[in-house]
Structures are given as C-alpha cells and as structure tokens.
mmCIF file of C-alpha atoms and ligand atoms in Angstrom:
data_model
loop_
_atom_site.group_PDB
_atom_site.id
_atom_site.type_symbol
_atom_site.label_atom_id
_atom_site.label_comp_id
_atom_site.label_asym_id
_atom_site.label_seq_id
_atom_site.Cartn_x
_atom_site.Cartn_y
_atom_site.Cartn_z
ATOM 1 C CA MET C 200 -10.226 -7.646 28.743
ATOM 2 C CA ILE C 201 -10.474 -6.616 24.901
ATOM 3 C CA SER C 202 -11.744 -3.033 24.324
ATOM 4 C CA ASP C 203 -14.821 -2.722 21.949
ATOM 5 C CA SER C 204 -12.789 -0.324 19.814
ATOM 6 C CA LEU C 205 -9.942 -2.655 19.345
ATOM 7 C CA ILE C 206 -12.786 -5.695 18.318
ATOM 8 C CA LYS C 207 -14.015 -2.796 15.619
ATOM 9 C CA GLN C 208 -10.723 -2.154 14.698
ATOM 10 C CA ILE C 209 -10.047 -5.832 13.573
ATOM 11 C CA GLU C 210 -13.179 -5.846 12.254
ATOM 12 C CA PHE C 211 -12.238 -3.052 9.319
ATOM 13 C CA ILE C 212 -8.722 -4.144 9.312
ATOM 14 C CA LYS C 213 -10.452 -7.768 7.998
ATOM 15 C CA GLU C 214 -13.197 -5.918 5.785
ATOM 16 C CA ILE C 215 -10.616 -4.189 4.108
ATOM 17 C CA ASP C 216 -8.350 -7.528 2.877
ATOM 18 C CA LYS C 217 -11.396 -7.208 0.034
ATOM 19 C CA ILE C 218 -9.744 -4.519 -2.191
ATOM 20 C CA LYS C 219 -7.094 -7.137 -3.077
ATOM 21 C CA TYR C 220 -9.715 -8.803 -5.196
ATOM 22 C CA ILE C 221 -10.753 -5.554 -6.792
ATOM 23 C CA GLN C 222 -9.319 -5.292 -10.712
ATOM 24 C CA ARG C 223 -8.235 -2.258 -12.281
ATOM 25 C CA ARG C 224 -8.311 -1.887 -16.008
ATOM 26 C CA THR C 225 -4.987 -0.783 -16.177
ATOM 27 C CA LYS C 226 -2.247 -3.337 -16.101
ATOM 28 C CA LEU C 227 1.591 -3.433 -13.989
ATOM 29 C CA PHE C 228 4.432 -1.917 -15.784
ATOM 30 C CA ASP C 229 5.555 -4.146 -19.100
ATOM 31 C CA SER C 230 2.877 -6.529 -18.107
ATOM 32 C CA ASP C 231 -0.581 -8.075 -19.052
ATOM 33 C CA ARG C 232 -1.036 -8.694 -15.446
ATOM 34 C CA ASN C 233 -4.534 -6.549 -14.107
ATOM 35 C CA GLU C 234 -3.369 -4.243 -11.070
ATOM 36 C CA ASN C 235 -5.583 -4.496 -8.131
ATOM 37 C CA ASP C 236 -6.690 -1.855 -6.014
ATOM 38 C CA ALA C 237 -4.070 -2.348 -2.746
ATOM 39 C CA GLU C 238 -1.246 -2.742 -5.322
ATOM 40 C CA HIS C 239 -2.483 0.397 -6.631
ATOM 41 C CA SER C 240 -3.112 2.436 -3.361
ATOM 42 C CA TRP C 241 0.543 1.256 -2.513
ATOM 43 C CA HIS C 242 2.288 2.494 -5.070
ATOM 44 C CA LEU C 243 0.293 5.744 -5.259
ATOM 45 C CA ALA C 244 1.579 6.271 -1.806
ATOM 46 C CA MET C 245 5.266 5.620 -2.365
ATOM 47 C CA MET C 246 4.715 7.967 -5.410
ATOM 48 C CA ALA C 247 3.809 10.641 -3.196
ATOM 49 C CA ILE C 248 6.471 10.233 -0.535
ATOM 50 C CA VAL C 249 9.243 9.832 -3.594
ATOM 51 C CA LEU C 250 7.369 13.337 -5.536
ATOM 52 C CA SER C 251 6.046 14.982 -2.483
ATOM 53 C CA GLU C 252 9.037 18.062 -3.319
ATOM 54 C CA TYR C 253 7.287 18.779 -6.585
ATOM 55 C CA SER C 254 4.002 20.242 -4.793
ATOM 56 C CA ASP C 255 3.597 23.532 -6.304
ATOM 57 C CA VAL C 256 2.511 24.409 -2.158
ATOM 58 C CA LYS C 257 3.861 23.059 0.985
ATOM 59 C CA ILE C 258 1.744 19.491 1.533
ATOM 60 C CA ASP C 259 0.813 17.670 4.304
ATOM 61 C CA LEU C 260 2.843 14.389 3.334
ATOM 62 C CA LEU C 261 0.873 12.123 6.159
ATOM 63 C CA LYS C 262 -2.526 13.707 4.702
ATOM 64 C CA VAL C 263 -1.727 12.838 1.088
ATOM 65 C CA ILE C 264 -0.397 9.182 1.978
ATOM 66 C CA LYS C 265 -4.083 8.003 4.129
ATOM 67 C CA MET C 266 -5.904 9.781 1.217
ATOM 68 C CA VAL C 267 -4.583 7.629 -1.310
ATOM 69 C CA LEU C 268 -3.954 4.475 1.130
ATOM 70 C CA ILE C 269 -7.996 4.450 1.595
ATOM 71 C CA HIS C 270 -9.185 6.290 -1.417
ATOM 72 C CA ASP C 271 -10.498 2.919 -3.283
ATOM 73 C CA ILE C 272 -11.554 1.120 0.085
ATOM 74 C CA VAL C 273 -15.205 2.199 -1.510
ATOM 75 C CA GLU C 274 -14.595 0.339 -4.304
ATOM 76 C CA ILE C 275 -14.937 -3.157 -2.232
ATOM 77 C CA ASP C 276 -19.023 -2.692 -2.509
ATOM 78 C CA ALA C 277 -19.297 -0.010 -5.649
ATOM 79 C CA GLY C 278 -16.614 -1.283 -8.013
ATOM 80 C CA ASP C 279 -13.247 0.065 -9.697
ATOM 81 C CA THR C 280 -15.070 2.460 -12.161
ATOM 82 C CA PHE C 281 -12.953 2.880 -15.624
ATOM 83 C CA ILE C 282 -11.798 6.665 -16.120
ATOM 84 C CA TYR C 283 -12.544 6.348 -19.712
ATOM 85 C CA ASP C 284 -16.017 4.874 -19.226
ATOM 86 C CA GLN C 285 -18.591 7.219 -20.812
ATOM 87 C CA ASN C 286 -21.454 5.629 -19.307
ATOM 88 C CA LYS C 287 -20.695 5.743 -15.881
ATOM 89 C CA ASN C 288 -19.732 9.091 -14.229
ATOM 90 C CA HIS C 289 -16.316 8.269 -12.574
ATOM 91 C CA GLU C 290 -16.918 11.050 -9.995
ATOM 92 C CA ASN C 291 -18.421 10.713 -6.468
ATOM 93 C CA THR C 292 -21.539 8.586 -7.082
ATOM 94 C CA GLU C 293 -23.903 7.670 -4.335
ATOM 95 C CA GLU C 294 -22.945 4.062 -4.999
ATOM 96 C CA GLU C 295 -19.275 4.948 -3.348
ATOM 97 C CA MET C 296 -20.744 7.130 -0.366
ATOM 98 C CA LYS C 297 -22.854 4.064 0.486
ATOM 99 C CA SER C 298 -19.893 1.855 0.820
ATOM 100 C CA ALA C 299 -17.992 4.614 2.437
ATOM 101 C CA LYS C 300 -20.767 4.918 4.772
ATOM 102 C CA ARG C 301 -20.788 1.033 5.245
ATOM 103 C CA ILE C 302 -17.096 0.310 5.864
ATOM 104 C CA PHE C 303 -15.860 3.470 7.295
ATOM 105 C CA GLY C 304 -18.806 2.739 9.670
ATOM 106 C CA ILE C 305 -16.913 -0.491 10.689
ATOM 107 C CA LEU C 306 -14.623 1.879 12.880
ATOM 108 C CA PRO C 307 -15.025 3.219 16.098
ATOM 109 C CA LYS C 308 -17.279 6.549 15.435
ATOM 110 C CA LYS C 309 -14.665 9.224 15.939
ATOM 111 C CA GLN C 310 -12.019 7.076 13.634
ATOM 112 C CA ALA C 311 -15.173 6.609 11.174
ATOM 113 C CA ALA C 312 -15.745 10.376 10.852
ATOM 114 C CA GLU C 313 -12.287 10.990 10.350
ATOM 115 C CA PHE C 314 -11.862 8.126 7.745
ATOM 116 C CA MET C 315 -15.043 9.799 5.941
ATOM 117 C CA GLU C 316 -13.815 13.413 6.193
ATOM 118 C CA ILE C 317 -10.405 12.203 4.544
ATOM 119 C CA TRP C 318 -12.092 10.245 1.692
ATOM 120 C CA THR C 319 -14.514 13.282 1.109
ATOM 121 C CA GLU C 320 -11.427 15.355 1.007
ATOM 122 C CA PHE C 321 -10.079 13.642 -1.816
ATOM 123 C CA GLU C 322 -13.059 13.178 -3.607
ATOM 124 C CA ASP C 323 -13.817 17.050 -3.489
ATOM 125 C CA GLY C 324 -10.343 17.821 -4.557
ATOM 126 C CA ILE C 325 -10.309 21.042 -3.556
ATOM 127 C CA SER C 326 -7.551 20.881 -0.575
ATOM 128 C CA ASN C 327 -3.698 21.193 -1.713
ATOM 129 C CA GLU C 328 -3.387 17.529 -0.304
ATOM 130 C CA ALA C 329 -6.127 16.503 -2.580
ATOM 131 C CA LYS C 330 -4.665 18.050 -5.804
ATOM 132 C CA PHE C 331 -1.514 16.413 -4.994
ATOM 133 C CA ALA C 332 -3.042 13.033 -4.316
ATOM 134 C CA LYS C 333 -4.852 13.005 -7.635
ATOM 135 C CA SER C 334 -1.958 13.781 -9.115
ATOM 136 C CA MET C 335 -0.496 10.613 -8.171
ATOM 137 C CA ASP C 336 -3.714 8.825 -9.229
ATOM 138 C CA ARG C 337 -3.491 10.076 -12.679
ATOM 139 C CA LEU C 338 0.226 9.676 -12.981
ATOM 140 C CA GLU C 339 0.481 5.902 -12.308
ATOM 141 C CA PRO C 340 -1.609 4.667 -15.013
ATOM 142 C CA LEU C 341 0.093 6.906 -17.530
ATOM 143 C CA LEU C 342 3.342 5.580 -16.658
ATOM 144 C CA GLN C 343 1.685 2.138 -17.156
ATOM 145 C CA ASN C 344 0.076 2.606 -20.242
ATOM 146 C CA THR C 345 3.327 4.013 -21.730
ATOM 147 C CA SER C 346 5.148 1.166 -20.519
ATOM 148 C CA ASN C 347 2.480 -1.157 -22.037
ATOM 149 C CA ASN C 348 2.756 0.064 -26.163
ATOM 150 C CA GLY C 349 -0.350 2.346 -25.001
ATOM 151 C CA GLY C 350 -2.158 -0.217 -22.601
ATOM 152 C CA THR C 351 -5.742 0.590 -21.797
ATOM 153 C CA TRP C 352 -5.778 3.719 -24.396
ATOM 154 C CA LYS C 353 -5.309 0.793 -27.082
ATOM 155 C CA GLU C 354 -7.545 -1.638 -25.405
ATOM 156 C CA PHE C 355 -10.477 0.841 -25.240
ATOM 157 C CA GLY C 356 -9.805 3.048 -28.000
ATOM 158 C CA VAL C 357 -9.166 6.253 -25.941
ATOM 159 C CA LYS C 358 -7.849 9.248 -27.935
ATOM 160 C CA TYR C 359 -5.421 11.966 -27.499
ATOM 161 C CA GLN C 360 -7.858 14.621 -26.415
ATOM 162 C CA THR C 361 -9.886 12.474 -23.595
ATOM 163 C CA VAL C 362 -6.339 11.578 -22.443
ATOM 164 C CA TYR C 363 -5.145 15.256 -22.043
ATOM 165 C CA GLU C 364 -8.579 16.472 -20.612
ATOM 166 C CA LYS C 365 -8.055 13.684 -17.798
ATOM 167 C CA LYS C 366 -4.461 14.110 -16.907
ATOM 168 C CA LYS C 367 -4.566 17.379 -17.305
ATOM 169 C CA VAL C 368 -5.653 17.176 -13.181
ATOM 170 C CA ILE C 369 -1.864 16.818 -12.781
ATOM 171 C CA LYS C 370 -1.493 20.111 -13.263
ATOM 172 C CA ASN C 371 -3.467 21.020 -9.894
ATOM 173 C CA GLY C 372 -0.980 19.146 -7.801
ATOM 174 C CA SER C 373 2.695 20.074 -9.469
ATOM 175 C CA LYS C 374 3.484 21.878 -12.620
ATOM 176 C CA GLU C 375 6.473 20.167 -12.901
ATOM 177 C CA LEU C 376 5.178 16.843 -13.086
ATOM 178 C CA TRP C 377 2.388 17.920 -15.367
ATOM 179 C CA ASN C 378 5.115 19.326 -17.774
ATOM 180 C CA TYR C 379 6.818 15.781 -17.234
ATOM 181 C CA ALA C 380 3.170 14.206 -18.030
ATOM 182 C CA GLU C 381 2.163 16.599 -20.866
ATOM 183 C CA LYS C 382 5.744 15.472 -22.378
ATOM 184 C CA LEU C 383 4.533 11.875 -22.071
ATOM 185 C CA ILE C 384 1.766 12.294 -23.791
ATOM 186 C CA ASP C 385 3.275 14.015 -26.436
ATOM 187 C CA ASP C 386 6.209 11.497 -26.862
ATOM 188 C CA SER C 387 3.162 8.654 -26.875
ATOM 189 C CA VAL C 388 1.539 10.171 -29.812
ATOM 190 C CA GLU C 389 4.680 10.676 -31.743
ATOM 191 C CA LYS C 390 5.397 6.392 -31.169
ATOM 192 C CA GLY C 391 2.234 5.928 -32.291
ATOM 193 C CA ILE C 392 0.563 4.401 -29.112
ATOM 194 C CA LEU C 393 -1.749 6.980 -28.198
ATOM 195 C CA GLU C 394 -4.333 8.101 -31.386
ATOM 196 C CA LYS C 395 -4.186 11.796 -31.941
ATOM 197 C CA MET O 237 13.392 19.896 -19.655
ATOM 198 C CA ILE O 238 12.978 17.207 -17.216
ATOM 199 C CA SER O 239 15.292 17.151 -14.447
ATOM 200 C CA ASP O 240 17.683 14.474 -13.540
ATOM 201 C CA SER O 241 16.261 13.510 -10.377
ATOM 202 C CA LEU O 242 12.560 13.130 -11.880
ATOM 203 C CA ILE O 243 14.110 11.025 -14.115
ATOM 204 C CA LYS O 244 15.659 8.702 -11.568
ATOM 205 C CA GLN O 245 12.663 8.873 -9.241
ATOM 206 C CA ILE O 246 10.628 7.549 -12.229
ATOM 207 C CA GLU O 247 12.604 5.039 -12.874
ATOM 208 C CA PHE O 248 12.529 4.109 -9.321
ATOM 209 C CA ILE O 249 8.304 4.133 -9.357
ATOM 210 C CA LYS O 250 8.951 1.815 -12.297
ATOM 211 C CA GLU O 251 11.722 -0.719 -10.642
ATOM 212 C CA ILE O 252 9.179 -1.004 -7.267
ATOM 213 C CA ASP O 253 6.389 -2.367 -9.466
ATOM 214 C CA LYS O 254 8.077 -6.083 -9.055
ATOM 215 C CA ILE O 255 7.016 -6.105 -5.576
ATOM 216 C CA LYS O 256 3.803 -6.967 -6.695
ATOM 217 C CA TYR O 257 5.303 -10.312 -8.188
ATOM 218 C CA ILE O 258 6.807 -11.015 -4.908
ATOM 219 C CA GLN O 259 4.529 -13.757 -3.090
ATOM 220 C CA ARG O 260 3.993 -14.193 0.522
ATOM 221 C CA ARG O 261 3.336 -17.637 2.278
ATOM 222 C CA THR O 262 0.719 -16.418 4.055
ATOM 223 C CA LYS O 263 -3.285 -16.253 2.407
ATOM 224 C CA LEU O 264 -5.372 -13.423 2.363
ATOM 225 C CA PHE O 265 -8.257 -13.315 4.696
ATOM 226 C CA ASP O 266 -10.413 -16.629 4.805
ATOM 227 C CA SER O 267 -8.790 -17.574 1.419
ATOM 228 C CA ASP O 268 -6.023 -19.652 -0.025
ATOM 229 C CA ARG O 269 -4.913 -16.939 -2.668
ATOM 230 C CA ASN O 270 -1.103 -16.032 -1.461
ATOM 231 C CA GLU O 271 -0.848 -12.654 -0.498
ATOM 232 C CA ASN O 272 1.850 -10.452 -2.503
ATOM 233 C CA ASP O 273 4.343 -7.830 -0.945
ATOM 234 C CA ALA O 274 2.643 -4.655 -2.480
ATOM 235 C CA GLU O 275 -0.762 -6.121 -0.832
ATOM 236 C CA HIS O 276 0.747 -6.645 2.799
ATOM 237 C CA SER O 277 2.757 -3.169 2.759
ATOM 238 C CA TRP O 278 -0.850 -1.557 1.876
ATOM 239 C CA HIS O 279 -2.240 -3.426 4.679
ATOM 240 C CA LEU O 280 0.507 -3.021 7.008
ATOM 241 C CA ALA O 281 0.030 0.804 6.835
ATOM 242 C CA MET O 282 -3.427 0.717 7.042
ATOM 243 C CA MET O 283 -3.393 -1.142 10.067
ATOM 244 C CA ALA O 284 -0.604 1.321 11.406
ATOM 245 C CA ILE O 285 -2.980 4.468 10.834
ATOM 246 C CA VAL O 286 -5.960 2.440 12.339
ATOM 247 C CA LEU O 287 -4.071 1.164 15.068
ATOM 248 C CA SER O 288 -1.562 3.967 16.235
ATOM 249 C CA GLU O 289 -3.591 4.871 19.373
ATOM 250 C CA TYR O 290 -2.048 1.792 20.932
ATOM 251 C CA SER O 291 1.381 2.404 20.665
ATOM 252 C CA ASP O 292 2.961 2.630 24.335
ATOM 253 C CA VAL O 293 4.633 5.894 23.396
ATOM 254 C CA LYS O 294 4.242 8.403 21.077
ATOM 255 C CA ILE O 295 5.340 7.540 17.732
ATOM 256 C CA ASP O 296 5.745 9.336 14.218
ATOM 257 C CA LEU O 297 3.282 8.009 12.372
ATOM 258 C CA LEU O 298 4.490 9.160 9.077
ATOM 259 C CA LYS O 299 7.676 7.512 9.623
ATOM 260 C CA VAL O 300 5.552 4.314 10.818
ATOM 261 C CA ILE O 301 3.779 4.510 7.307
ATOM 262 C CA LYS O 302 7.058 4.960 5.511
ATOM 263 C CA MET O 303 8.758 2.024 7.246
ATOM 264 C CA VAL O 304 6.068 -0.322 6.341
ATOM 265 C CA LEU O 305 5.633 0.982 2.558
ATOM 266 C CA ILE O 306 9.124 0.231 2.049
ATOM 267 C CA HIS O 307 10.188 -2.362 4.483
ATOM 268 C CA ASP O 308 9.597 -5.042 1.505
ATOM 269 C CA ILE O 309 11.068 -3.680 -1.231
ATOM 270 C CA VAL O 310 14.444 -5.530 -0.845
ATOM 271 C CA GLU O 311 12.705 -8.558 -1.430
ATOM 272 C CA ILE O 312 12.418 -7.868 -5.203
ATOM 273 C CA ASP O 313 16.098 -8.746 -5.337
ATOM 274 C CA ALA O 314 16.476 -11.128 -2.228
ATOM 275 C CA GLY O 315 12.874 -12.789 -1.985
ATOM 276 C CA ASP O 316 10.835 -13.116 0.709
ATOM 277 C CA THR O 317 12.221 -14.741 3.959
ATOM 278 C CA PHE O 318 9.581 -17.240 5.732
ATOM 279 C CA ILE O 319 9.336 -16.130 8.818
ATOM 280 C CA TYR O 320 9.020 -19.669 10.268
ATOM 281 C CA ASP O 321 12.069 -21.025 7.973
ATOM 282 C CA GLN O 322 14.562 -22.972 9.775
ATOM 283 C CA ASN O 323 17.289 -23.247 7.447
ATOM 284 C CA LYS O 324 17.420 -19.463 6.407
ATOM 285 C CA ASN O 325 18.058 -16.410 8.641
ATOM 286 C CA HIS O 326 15.267 -14.300 8.718
ATOM 287 C CA GLU O 327 16.823 -10.957 9.856
ATOM 288 C CA ASN O 328 19.070 -8.418 7.828
ATOM 289 C CA THR O 329 20.758 -10.855 5.355
ATOM 290 C CA GLU O 330 23.564 -9.515 3.182
ATOM 291 C CA GLU O 331 21.430 -10.091 0.169
ATOM 292 C CA GLU O 332 18.932 -7.869 1.434
ATOM 293 C CA MET O 333 21.887 -5.096 1.849
ATOM 294 C CA LYS O 334 22.851 -5.476 -1.588
ATOM 295 C CA SER O 335 19.237 -5.413 -3.175
ATOM 296 C CA ALA O 336 18.353 -2.205 -0.941
ATOM 297 C CA LYS O 337 21.689 -0.556 -2.169
ATOM 298 C CA ARG O 338 20.589 -1.455 -5.709
ATOM 299 C CA ILE O 339 17.086 -0.516 -5.554
ATOM 300 C CA PHE O 340 17.422 2.601 -3.390
ATOM 301 C CA GLY O 341 20.503 3.729 -5.078
ATOM 302 C CA ILE O 342 18.343 4.316 -8.011
ATOM 303 C CA LEU O 343 16.956 7.290 -6.400
ATOM 304 C CA PRO O 344 18.633 10.782 -6.214
ATOM 305 C CA LYS O 345 21.479 10.556 -3.825
ATOM 306 C CA LYS O 346 19.732 12.563 -1.013
ATOM 307 C CA GLN O 347 16.618 10.748 -0.896
ATOM 308 C CA ALA O 348 18.497 7.290 -1.305
ATOM 309 C CA ALA O 349 20.209 8.008 2.010
ATOM 310 C CA GLU O 350 16.796 8.583 3.631
ATOM 311 C CA PHE O 351 15.314 5.516 2.337
ATOM 312 C CA MET O 352 18.232 3.455 3.350
ATOM 313 C CA GLU O 353 17.913 5.069 6.745
ATOM 314 C CA ILE O 354 14.122 4.120 7.383
ATOM 315 C CA TRP O 355 14.811 0.636 6.022
ATOM 316 C CA THR O 356 17.883 0.141 8.362
ATOM 317 C CA GLU O 357 15.829 1.883 11.316
ATOM 318 C CA PHE O 358 13.325 -0.464 10.566
ATOM 319 C CA GLU O 359 15.332 -3.926 10.572
ATOM 320 C CA ASP O 360 17.253 -2.738 13.610
ATOM 321 C CA GLY O 361 14.183 -2.665 15.370
ATOM 322 C CA ILE O 362 14.818 -0.305 18.047
ATOM 323 C CA SER O 363 13.499 2.954 17.423
ATOM 324 C CA ASN O 364 10.065 3.385 18.895
ATOM 325 C CA GLU O 365 8.591 3.778 15.334
ATOM 326 C CA ALA O 366 10.216 0.543 14.095
ATOM 327 C CA LYS O 367 8.848 -1.245 17.126
ATOM 328 C CA PHE O 368 5.670 -0.015 15.943
ATOM 329 C CA ALA O 369 6.081 -0.827 12.225
ATOM 330 C CA LYS O 370 7.514 -4.629 13.527
ATOM 331 C CA SER O 371 4.276 -5.215 15.636
ATOM 332 C CA MET O 372 1.818 -4.479 12.400
ATOM 333 C CA ASP O 373 3.901 -6.836 10.628
ATOM 334 C CA ARG O 374 3.780 -9.182 13.170
ATOM 335 C CA LEU O 375 -0.171 -9.057 13.946
ATOM 336 C CA GLU O 376 -1.395 -9.075 10.212
ATOM 337 C CA PRO O 377 -0.151 -12.733 9.483
ATOM 338 C CA LEU O 378 -1.545 -13.980 12.955
ATOM 339 C CA LEU O 379 -4.764 -12.521 11.701
ATOM 340 C CA GLN O 380 -4.720 -14.485 8.488
ATOM 341 C CA ASN O 381 -4.093 -17.280 9.805
ATOM 342 C CA THR O 382 -6.730 -17.159 12.430
ATOM 343 C CA SER O 383 -9.100 -16.458 9.704
ATOM 344 C CA ASN O 384 -7.695 -19.542 7.742
ATOM 345 C CA ASN O 385 -7.837 -22.281 10.518
ATOM 346 C CA GLY O 386 -4.302 -22.126 11.267
ATOM 347 C CA GLY O 387 -3.118 -21.236 7.886
ATOM 348 C CA THR O 388 0.467 -21.309 7.576
ATOM 349 C CA TRP O 389 1.311 -22.942 10.975
ATOM 350 C CA LYS O 390 -0.482 -26.142 9.529
ATOM 351 C CA GLU O 391 0.454 -25.959 6.096
ATOM 352 C CA PHE O 392 4.323 -26.122 7.770
ATOM 353 C CA GLY O 393 3.672 -27.745 10.804
ATOM 354 C CA VAL O 394 4.610 -24.833 13.040
ATOM 355 C CA LYS O 395 3.954 -25.117 16.645
ATOM 356 C CA TYR O 396 2.516 -22.762 19.501
ATOM 357 C CA GLN O 397 6.049 -22.315 21.276
ATOM 358 C CA THR O 398 7.524 -20.834 18.092
ATOM 359 C CA VAL O 399 4.542 -18.899 16.983
ATOM 360 C CA TYR O 400 4.498 -17.579 20.726
ATOM 361 C CA GLU O 401 8.243 -16.796 20.260
ATOM 362 C CA LYS O 402 7.874 -14.746 16.980
ATOM 363 C CA LYS O 403 5.041 -12.965 17.804
ATOM 364 C CA LYS O 404 6.102 -11.841 21.159
ATOM 365 C CA VAL O 405 7.955 -8.838 18.809
ATOM 366 C CA ILE O 406 4.431 -7.390 18.868
ATOM 367 C CA LYS O 407 4.405 -6.734 22.540
ATOM 368 C CA ASN O 408 7.790 -3.667 22.067
ATOM 369 C CA GLY O 409 5.464 -1.721 20.111
ATOM 370 C CA SER O 410 2.370 -2.083 22.254
ATOM 371 C CA LYS O 411 1.042 -3.475 25.551
ATOM 372 C CA GLU O 412 -2.724 -3.754 24.672
ATOM 373 C CA LEU O 413 -2.001 -5.014 21.090
ATOM 374 C CA TRP O 414 -0.019 -7.584 22.566
ATOM 375 C CA ASN O 415 -2.416 -8.478 25.125
ATOM 376 C CA TYR O 416 -5.249 -9.374 22.173
ATOM 377 C CA ALA O 417 -2.711 -11.130 20.256
ATOM 378 C CA GLU O 418 -1.905 -13.771 22.972
ATOM 379 C CA LYS O 419 -5.448 -14.245 23.391
ATOM 380 C CA LEU O 420 -5.637 -15.205 19.616
ATOM 381 C CA ILE O 421 -2.715 -17.404 19.975
ATOM 382 C CA ASP O 422 -4.603 -19.208 22.926
ATOM 383 C CA ASP O 423 -7.887 -19.043 21.482
ATOM 384 C CA SER O 424 -5.890 -20.705 18.274
ATOM 385 C CA VAL O 425 -4.901 -23.622 20.583
ATOM 386 C CA GLU O 426 -8.407 -24.275 22.121
ATOM 387 C CA LYS O 427 -9.793 -24.643 19.001
ATOM 388 C CA GLY O 428 -6.897 -26.978 17.417
ATOM 389 C CA ILE O 429 -5.699 -25.112 14.386
ATOM 390 C CA LEU O 430 -2.259 -24.333 16.527
ATOM 391 C CA GLU O 431 -0.546 -27.009 17.672
ATOM 392 C CA LYS O 432 0.886 -26.946 21.590
HETATM 393 CA CA1 CA S 654 -10.652 4.242 -8.768
#
C-alpha cells in the first residue's frame, strides 16, 4: 500500500521538473548559454554552503538552502522576471503567489504550509536567513556578468547606478561579501564593461 | 582588502559552473531532453527535503543535502558514468578521486577537507546520510524512466534483473520508498516498458 502522502509528494517531485525549462536572462560563466532556474538554484545552494561563514550573524544554513532551492519554483507558472525589467515589478507578484499556492499545494497539507512559509520568508527578505539567501541570489549574476564582459548589463543597457541599487541587497546578508561585490562593480566600470 | 580565502571560494564557485555541461543519459520527465548534473543535483536535494520523513532512521538532512549537491562535481573532470555501463565500473574510480582532489582543492584547506569528507562518505555509502542520499540518487531516474516509457532501459536494452539489482540500494535508506520503487518496477514490467 502506497500512502496518500507519498503519492502527493511524488506528484510534486514530477511537477517541479518543469523548473528546468525556465530560462534566465543571465548566461553561464564565460558563456553565451542561458542558465535555467534549476541550475541557478543549485548554484545558489552551493554558494550558501561555501560562503556561509561570511554571514554577519549566525544563520540556520539548512533554512537558507531550502530557501534558495525552492525560491524560483513559482516561476514554473509565473515565468522568470528579469531583475532589470522596468515595466514589470520584480517583487512578489500576485501571479507568483497563485503559482506558489498551486504548486506547493500539491504536497501534503502540513508540508505545503511549510514550503509556503519558507518561500514567503524568502520573499519578505526580513529574517537573517532570507537576507543571506538574497545575497546569494544577487551575487551569482554579478559573478556571471563580470565573467561575460558585462553580460546582461551590456545586452540590456543597464547602467552602474541601477546595478549598484540592485546589488546593495548583498550588504544586508554580509558586509564582507558586499565589500567584494562593490569592488567587482567598480572594476567593471574601470574595465568598460559597465557604463557609469 | 579581499581575503585569500574568499578569492579561493569564488574561484571554486566559478569552477563548478562546468557541472551544467555534464549530460546524463536519463531524460527529464515526459521528455527526450537529457538532464544535466546541476539539474539532477538540484532535484535530488529537493527530493531529500520532501521525502526525508521516510528515512528508516533519524538523519541529518543538511548533510544529506550537501552530499547530493556535491556528489557529481567530480564528473567535471571524470565525466558521467552510466550506471548500466558494463565496461566501466560505476563505483569510485581513481579518476573521480583525482577530480575530487583537484576541484575541492581549490577551496581553502579546511573547507576542501570538509568537502572531500562529505563526498567520500557519500561514495562509501555506509552512514545513514549516505544511504538516504543514495536512495534519492536511485529513485530519481526510476521516476524519469517510468515517465518516459522505459527511457534508458529501452534505449540501452537494460532488463528487469539489472534494474532490480541497481535499485535495491533504495532499500538501505528507506523501506517505504523501496516498497514504492518495487511497485514501480513491477508495474513497468506489466506495462511492457521493462523487459523481464
Ligand atoms: Ca528569479
């Protein structure tokens, strides 16, 4: 006898496979191949493991990892919103909430609630774990763009001030990583791959 | 001043991007698109989170997640070894050990040792965490192959007895998941997508 819970969980595991088809604007390192959301989420989790020592405060690493692994699952229905898109609000949209309810709702009730809570906590960006998770989410494309001669900055004409404003979020999770990120941004201006 | 440690860690983060180019034989769910190792690792981590309650014994979920996230990084140098390949040994090869030493060795010394330990523990398959991690690693392609009308079983002429032997490993991590997996295998024979 297969339990009802397990059947739901397997259905969820199949459903989230679709995240592998969601293309981001950013490209892989030294590459012109777009990254997809599964690859992105894997990389953020690895970064969280490798860089957790730089968090300004003690964090629950397991929670951070859960956050980054699930944060883009809502894009299965809602699609990827480009962070520099001026027309569409990148923040927690109604569409994403609807998507979260549908997809996490496939899980058994208690687990669905747990996933919804973790996702909401990430989106709110207030807890220490959410702040560090968001640092990872902002740092990865910065590393990618600098490795790609400006990457999406050049491609979409994004300038220094906008990049700086978006990346400043890194500071909320780690002053040391922000210090590094700021240097990367400044170096990019100097190299001419980011316009000031 | 950027610390020497951070520079090494960023170099590692860039290096492991290459895992996104390592293609597996198995295809995504209901698909003929090959899965890559980053997608696979992300999916195993999600499965570990969703299914941890089925572990026969109490496990350290953070450790399991670390294991599945890093277990295929060695394939950046060593390449993916197909589990049903009769000529090449799927187990811990010299090549993989060399790769682990090179890639984990990019990290600061203490962290490199930690990663090497986690990877070795997974490969050994003895600890409770390694057993559960391996259950996930065997369950995912089983789900994929059944969703793909036999998938790699059909493609490479793999038969029931071989599948059963390889999948039995799931039992070491969870009797309940093995119970489910066994049913999937039997159903596959009945449906004619796995030859007995
Ligand atoms: Ca996103």
